[in-house]
Amino acid sequence: MAVANVAFENLRAEMARNNIAIKDMAEAANITRDTMGNKLSRKTPINLNEAFNITIKCFPGCDIWELFKELADEIRSKSAQA
């Protein structure tokens, strides 16, 4: 049985815990719901301003590094290779 590769696991868990919809995050980032969906599925990148706005407006008690752990891990990995 295939296992789905879920992008942004921590963010999606917080979405479920806090009853935050993709539409809510799109409004926080000032983008469309469809664009937010593409960013959550990693079809298009989330920029830093969007990540900060989502964190501040939708998840004020959460750490941005944990919400966007996959991106943080990629940045750390690239930094270690340099």
mmCIF file of C-alpha atoms in Angstrom:
data_model
loop_
_atom_site.group_PDB
_atom_site.id
_atom_site.type_symbol
_atom_site.label_atom_id
_atom_site.label_comp_id
_atom_site.label_asym_id
_atom_site.label_seq_id
_atom_site.Cartn_x
_atom_site.Cartn_y
_atom_site.Cartn_z
ATOM 1 C CA MET A 1 0.000 0.000 0.000
ATOM 2 C CA ALA A 2 1.392 3.406 -1.024
ATOM 3 C CA VAL A 3 1.884 6.087 1.615
ATOM 4 C CA ALA A 4 1.014 9.648 0.667
ATOM 5 C CA ASN A 5 3.836 12.144 0.949
ATOM 6 C CA VAL A 6 2.167 15.023 2.791
ATOM 7 C CA ALA A 7 3.871 18.395 2.469
ATOM 8 C CA PHE A 8 4.017 20.622 5.544
ATOM 9 C CA GLU A 9 2.893 17.979 8.052
ATOM 10 C CA ASN A 10 3.222 20.271 11.085
ATOM 11 C CA LEU A 11 1.360 23.108 9.374
ATOM 12 C CA ARG A 12 -1.463 20.788 8.344
ATOM 13 C CA ALA A 13 -1.673 19.369 11.869
ATOM 14 C CA GLU A 14 -2.009 22.890 13.284
ATOM 15 C CA MET A 15 -4.628 23.674 10.640
ATOM 16 C CA ALA A 16 -6.676 20.720 11.870
ATOM 17 C CA ARG A 17 -6.156 21.526 15.572
ATOM 18 C CA ASN A 18 -7.138 25.181 15.117
ATOM 19 C CA ASN A 19 -9.844 24.674 12.484
ATOM 20 C CA ILE A 20 -7.950 26.872 9.999
ATOM 21 C CA ALA A 21 -8.950 26.416 6.347
ATOM 22 C CA ILE A 22 -6.785 26.939 3.278
ATOM 23 C CA LYS A 23 -8.995 29.943 2.517
ATOM 24 C CA ASP A 24 -8.075 31.495 5.887
ATOM 25 C CA MET A 25 -4.369 31.129 5.194
ATOM 26 C CA ALA A 26 -4.799 32.486 1.672
ATOM 27 C CA GLU A 27 -6.447 35.607 3.086
ATOM 28 C CA ALA A 28 -3.614 35.998 5.616
ATOM 29 C CA ALA A 29 -1.042 35.755 2.816
ATOM 30 C CA ASN A 30 -3.126 37.969 0.486
ATOM 31 C CA ILE A 31 -3.293 35.332 -2.256
ATOM 32 C CA THR A 32 -6.087 33.256 -3.780
ATOM 33 C CA ARG A 33 -7.271 29.984 -2.305
ATOM 34 C CA ASP A 34 -6.063 28.109 -5.412
ATOM 35 C CA THR A 35 -2.611 29.683 -5.150
ATOM 36 C CA MET A 36 -2.447 28.714 -1.460
ATOM 37 C CA GLY A 37 -3.413 25.157 -2.383
ATOM 38 C CA ASN A 38 -0.574 25.031 -4.906
ATOM 39 C CA LYS A 39 1.863 26.306 -2.293
ATOM 40 C CA LEU A 40 0.699 23.740 0.277
ATOM 41 C CA SER A 41 1.205 20.942 -2.238
ATOM 42 C CA ARG A 42 4.630 22.442 -3.051
ATOM 43 C CA LYS A 43 3.749 23.003 -6.715
ATOM 44 C CA THR A 44 4.822 26.604 -6.181
ATOM 45 C CA PRO A 45 7.076 27.970 -3.419
ATOM 46 C CA ILE A 46 5.911 29.816 -0.331
ATOM 47 C CA ASN A 47 7.837 33.043 0.049
ATOM 48 C CA LEU A 48 9.081 34.392 3.361
ATOM 49 C CA ASN A 49 6.470 37.159 3.623
ATOM 50 C CA GLU A 50 3.671 34.650 3.080
ATOM 51 C CA ALA A 51 5.091 32.270 5.690
ATOM 52 C CA PHE A 52 5.387 35.084 8.244
ATOM 53 C CA ASN A 53 1.878 36.406 7.527
ATOM 54 C CA ILE A 54 0.370 32.919 7.808
ATOM 55 C CA THR A 55 2.191 32.276 11.071
ATOM 56 C CA ILE A 56 1.371 35.643 12.651
ATOM 57 C CA LYS A 57 -2.267 35.827 11.553
ATOM 58 C CA CYS A 58 -3.337 32.176 11.718
ATOM 59 C CA PHE A 59 -0.954 30.495 14.180
ATOM 60 C CA PRO A 60 0.314 33.216 16.552
ATOM 61 C CA GLY A 61 1.451 30.745 19.221
ATOM 62 C CA CYS A 62 3.450 28.593 16.826
ATOM 63 C CA ASP A 63 7.075 28.662 15.739
ATOM 64 C CA ILE A 64 7.556 29.411 12.033
ATOM 65 C CA TRP A 65 10.483 26.955 11.908
ATOM 66 C CA GLU A 66 8.204 24.139 13.101
ATOM 67 C CA LEU A 67 5.240 25.042 10.897
ATOM 68 C CA PHE A 68 7.417 25.091 7.796
ATOM 69 C CA LYS A 69 9.824 22.370 8.958
ATOM 70 C CA GLU A 70 10.395 20.905 5.495
ATOM 71 C CA LEU A 71 11.556 24.279 4.185
ATOM 72 C CA ALA A 72 13.706 24.883 7.257
ATOM 73 C CA ASP A 73 15.338 21.459 6.803
ATOM 74 C CA GLU A 74 16.079 22.234 3.137
ATOM 75 C CA ILE A 75 17.671 25.565 4.058
ATOM 76 C CA ARG A 76 19.780 23.956 6.777
ATOM 77 C CA SER A 77 20.858 21.185 4.416
ATOM 78 C CA LYS A 78 21.888 23.622 1.676
ATOM 79 C CA SER A 79 23.738 25.737 4.235
ATOM 80 C CA ALA A 80 25.662 22.721 5.533
ATOM 81 C CA GLN A 81 26.705 21.757 1.979
ATOM 82 C CA ALA A 82 28.108 25.232 1.239
#
